[in-house]
Amino acid sequence: MDEQAIIETEDLTKVYKTQVAVDHVSFNVVQGEVFGFLGPNGAGKTTTILMLLGLTEPTSGKVRVLGVDPTRDSIKVKGMVGYMPENMGFYGDLDAVQSLKFIAELNNIPRDVADERIEAALRTVGLADEARKKVAAYSRGMRQRLGLAELVVKEPKLAFLDEPTLGLDPDATNRMMDLIESLSCEKGMTIVLCSHFLHMVQRLCRRVGIMIKGKMVAQGPMDRLAQEKLGLGAEEYTLEELYMKYFQET
Amino acid sequence: MQGWKPIFKKELADHFSSYRFIILFSLITMVSLIIAYMVGVTIKQDLEGVAKPKFVFLMLFISRGVVFSLVQFVAFFGPLIGLVLGFDAINRERNEGTLSKLLSQPLYRDAVINGKFLAGVVTISIMMASILLLITGMGLKIVGVIPGVEELCRIFLYLIVSIVYISFWLGVSILFSIIFRSIATSALASLALWIFFSFFVSMGATVVANAAAPDANSSNPEAMVRNAKIQRAISLISPMVLYTYGTATVIDPTRKTTSTMVLVGPMEKISQERFSGPLPLSQSILIVLPYILSLIAITAVCFAISYTIFMRREIRSL
Ligand SMILES: Nc1ncnc2c1ncn2[C@@H]1O[C@H](COP(=O)(O)OP(=O)(O)O)[C@@H](O)[C@H]1O
Ligand SMILES: [Mg+2]
């Protein structure tokens, strides 16, 4: 496996007024992997992602994303990286094709290339039949899939998915996870996945980072963490057990 | 500036397909046409059997219909166009969660404001230009007088000043949509400011002037002048007054000053009597230039404030 680090952070810290949201976090994400970014609500995951995108400035620490410092050259990073925010919004009065066209224009993708990618993306996420419906009439599952289609159109090297399955029914969750897996396998996208569906994360990821109260309490291959923490072999533990173990310790 | 074009295009399409714009546009067009029609018919009657005076075409804009002249109507209700186009520009995107998506695309933050402001200005321009064209066409038909080149120039200049004036209000409403999270609050704040400048400033100016120069009556001309001066100075903080002064001699060439007669100094009076004809276009422009520049300046200030707030704000609190 190509172990080239795509994200490198060193002592990354973010302080909101008095509250320390992210506390000296150092971690790496490697080319081609799906990195499971776990932690309870308010742990600082979203804040970390925002700093990695250059959308918010770190209080201190170093970041490099795809070899670029997002604090310095946010535009460059945002051009190469896809981001699906938690509670992502859509323009309700556009249909799926129009929404995707808008994203393509914002990314300076030439029209003919964009048209091809949009068609392919809609087929990939299974929205081809509803492509001309206004997004306002979409179900939550359809919206999240449209969000993934935006990523497919943009074709970033790296994508941050912040709780993409939040509020989805089990079937839609499965579907979403399958799509994320296909993005990783077929498109070779490196993915940072925040999710509370731990059995899904366990299926998709090899390496995870667990963040609690602003600190990265564990990171590395899941199997190794399980071996160290629980003394269990690769097939014997669940990520949920591992996660709860760390959670109870802090 | 990277990335403003797609936003501009999208906003423009949004404006022209939104019900609120279509309703406002029809309403303002309708009222304008009614005023122009009534004025046109009156002018035609007055013109019968009389040699055509100069600038009769501009009378369409400056004569009163029922209550308002067209110029007064735009001064008063024009701001509504700007407010309606901008009061939810940023906070709607914030509330619906589209702003963070937008900002995570490769564009600078200012591209969002620039794109939205430009789309608003273009919408305003198209709207005002089509209204003025409609009125001109109607004037041609009813009055039967063909406007001269100078009259057309004056109408064009009036159009430009009107666009600047309404764009100022667009800037104000975009600023409020950045400051306030709630759409209802930003709408109310914009309306409040509009009402303040449209009613209370002139009222307040009168009150202050009367308090400062209480003995203003015809037996005391000095106090009367002082009173008028104070009133004028205070009322100039209102963009509506700036606009009224800024368009006064442009659209009405028989006016030679933006002041009321009380305020005209002796020298000015002499010169006015010497040239009893209408003011040439270049002179008209010179007189109104300061007001036009002030209008542009306050629009720029408004924009600069929007900029600084929007660029500095933490993304989580946007
Ligand atoms: N704009 C803000 N001002 C102050 N504190 C904030 C702000 N945004 C987030 N926080 C705090 O930062 C912490 C981390 O939040 P967040 O990154 O959203 O966590 P997560 O995504 O892991 O749920 C939380 O405790 C939250 O209260
Ligand atoms: Mg979060």
PDB file of C-alpha atoms in Angstrom, chain A residues 14 16 46-47 50 53 55-57 75 78-79 81 83 85-94 102-103 105-108 111 150 154, chain B residues 2-11 14 17 93 96-109 116 313-317:
ATOM      1  CA  LYS A  14      -8.536  25.673  18.032  1.00  0.00           C
ATOM      2  CA  TYR A  16     -13.195  29.466  20.632  1.00  0.00           C
ATOM      3  CA  THR A  46     -16.247  19.309  12.633  1.00  0.00           C
ATOM      4  CA  THR A  47     -13.903  22.010  13.900  1.00  0.00           C
ATOM      5  CA  LEU A  50     -13.020  23.137   9.013  1.00  0.00           C
ATOM      6  CA  LEU A  53     -10.249  23.021   4.651  1.00  0.00           C
ATOM      7  CA  LEU A  55     -12.537  27.527   6.436  1.00  0.00           C
ATOM      8  CA  THR A  56     -11.455  28.459   9.918  1.00  0.00           C
ATOM      9  CA  GLU A  57      -8.051  29.442  11.163  1.00  0.00           C
ATOM     10  CA  ILE A  75      -8.633  28.205  -2.414  1.00  0.00           C
ATOM     11  CA  LYS A  78     -10.817  23.714  -1.560  1.00  0.00           C
ATOM     12  CA  GLY A  79     -10.285  23.060  -5.254  1.00  0.00           C
ATOM     13  CA  VAL A  81     -10.910  18.591  -1.606  1.00  0.00           C
ATOM     14  CA  TYR A  83     -16.636  18.496   1.723  1.00  0.00           C
ATOM     15  CA  PRO A  85     -20.992  19.293   5.765  1.00  0.00           C
ATOM     16  CA  GLU A  86     -23.220  17.959   8.498  1.00  0.00           C
ATOM     17  CA  ASN A  87     -26.752  19.161   7.794  1.00  0.00           C
ATOM     18  CA  MET A  88     -25.830  20.121   4.288  1.00  0.00           C
ATOM     19  CA  GLY A  89     -28.319  22.415   2.606  1.00  0.00           C
ATOM     20  CA  PHE A  90     -29.565  22.535  -0.961  1.00  0.00           C
ATOM     21  CA  TYR A  91     -31.234  25.143  -3.119  1.00  0.00           C
ATOM     22  CA  GLY A  92     -34.785  23.835  -3.044  1.00  0.00           C
ATOM     23  CA  ASP A  93     -35.893  25.502  -6.248  1.00  0.00           C
ATOM     24  CA  LEU A  94     -33.191  23.899  -8.359  1.00  0.00           C
ATOM     25  CA  PHE A 102     -23.841  25.041 -10.284  1.00  0.00           C
ATOM     26  CA  ILE A 103     -21.209  23.048  -8.388  1.00  0.00           C
ATOM     27  CA  GLU A 105     -19.352  26.005 -12.564  1.00  0.00           C
ATOM     28  CA  LEU A 106     -18.025  26.972  -9.153  1.00  0.00           C
ATOM     29  CA  ASN A 107     -15.207  24.504  -9.718  1.00  0.00           C
ATOM     30  CA  ASN A 108     -14.412  25.789 -13.193  1.00  0.00           C
ATOM     31  CA  ARG A 111     -19.249  22.435 -19.631  1.00  0.00           C
ATOM     32  CA  GLU A 150     -21.766  16.746  -5.938  1.00  0.00           C
ATOM     33  CA  LYS A 154     -16.111  17.568  -8.420  1.00  0.00           C
TER      34      LYS A 154
ATOM     35  CA  GLN B   2     -12.623  34.147  -8.386  1.00  0.00           C
ATOM     36  CA  GLY B   3     -15.967  32.369  -8.530  1.00  0.00           C
ATOM     37  CA  TRP B   4     -18.419  35.281  -8.520  1.00  0.00           C
ATOM     38  CA  LYS B   5     -19.755  34.572 -12.003  1.00  0.00           C
ATOM     39  CA  PRO B   6     -21.703  31.376 -11.288  1.00  0.00           C
ATOM     40  CA  ILE B   7     -23.166  33.012  -8.179  1.00  0.00           C
ATOM     41  CA  PHE B   8     -24.068  36.104 -10.191  1.00  0.00           C
ATOM     42  CA  LYS B   9     -25.767  33.999 -12.845  1.00  0.00           C
ATOM     43  CA  LYS B  10     -27.703  31.963 -10.334  1.00  0.00           C
ATOM     44  CA  GLU B  11     -28.845  35.002  -8.370  1.00  0.00           C
ATOM     45  CA  ASP B  14     -33.445  33.581  -8.996  1.00  0.00           C
ATOM     46  CA  SER B  17     -38.166  33.960 -11.412  1.00  0.00           C
ATOM     47  CA  GLU B  93     -28.182  30.657   2.763  1.00  0.00           C
ATOM     48  CA  GLU B  96     -30.609  26.615   4.918  1.00  0.00           C
ATOM     49  CA  GLY B  97     -27.056  25.336   5.199  1.00  0.00           C
ATOM     50  CA  THR B  98     -26.071  26.202   1.660  1.00  0.00           C
ATOM     51  CA  LEU B  99     -23.555  28.827   2.720  1.00  0.00           C
ATOM     52  CA  SER B 100     -21.040  26.367   4.157  1.00  0.00           C
ATOM     53  CA  LYS B 101     -21.319  24.290   1.026  1.00  0.00           C
ATOM     54  CA  LEU B 102     -20.775  27.366  -1.128  1.00  0.00           C
ATOM     55  CA  LEU B 103     -17.764  28.475   0.893  1.00  0.00           C
ATOM     56  CA  SER B 104     -16.188  25.030   0.700  1.00  0.00           C
ATOM     57  CA  GLN B 105     -15.917  25.419  -3.069  1.00  0.00           C
ATOM     58  CA  PRO B 106     -12.784  27.065  -4.467  1.00  0.00           C
ATOM     59  CA  LEU B 107     -13.871  30.697  -4.191  1.00  0.00           C
ATOM     60  CA  TYR B 108     -13.067  33.658  -1.985  1.00  0.00           C
ATOM     61  CA  ARG B 109     -15.670  34.707   0.499  1.00  0.00           C
ATOM     62  CA  LYS B 116     -25.103  38.787  -5.143  1.00  0.00           C
ATOM     63  CA  ARG B 313     -16.610  36.293  10.825  1.00  0.00           C
ATOM     64  CA  GLU B 314     -15.916  32.812  12.150  1.00  0.00           C
ATOM     65  CA  ILE B 315     -17.426  30.252   9.775  1.00  0.00           C
ATOM     66  CA  ARG B 316     -19.380  28.542  12.572  1.00  0.00           C
ATOM     67  CA  SER B 317     -21.128  31.791  13.437  1.00  0.00           C
TER      68      SER B 317
END
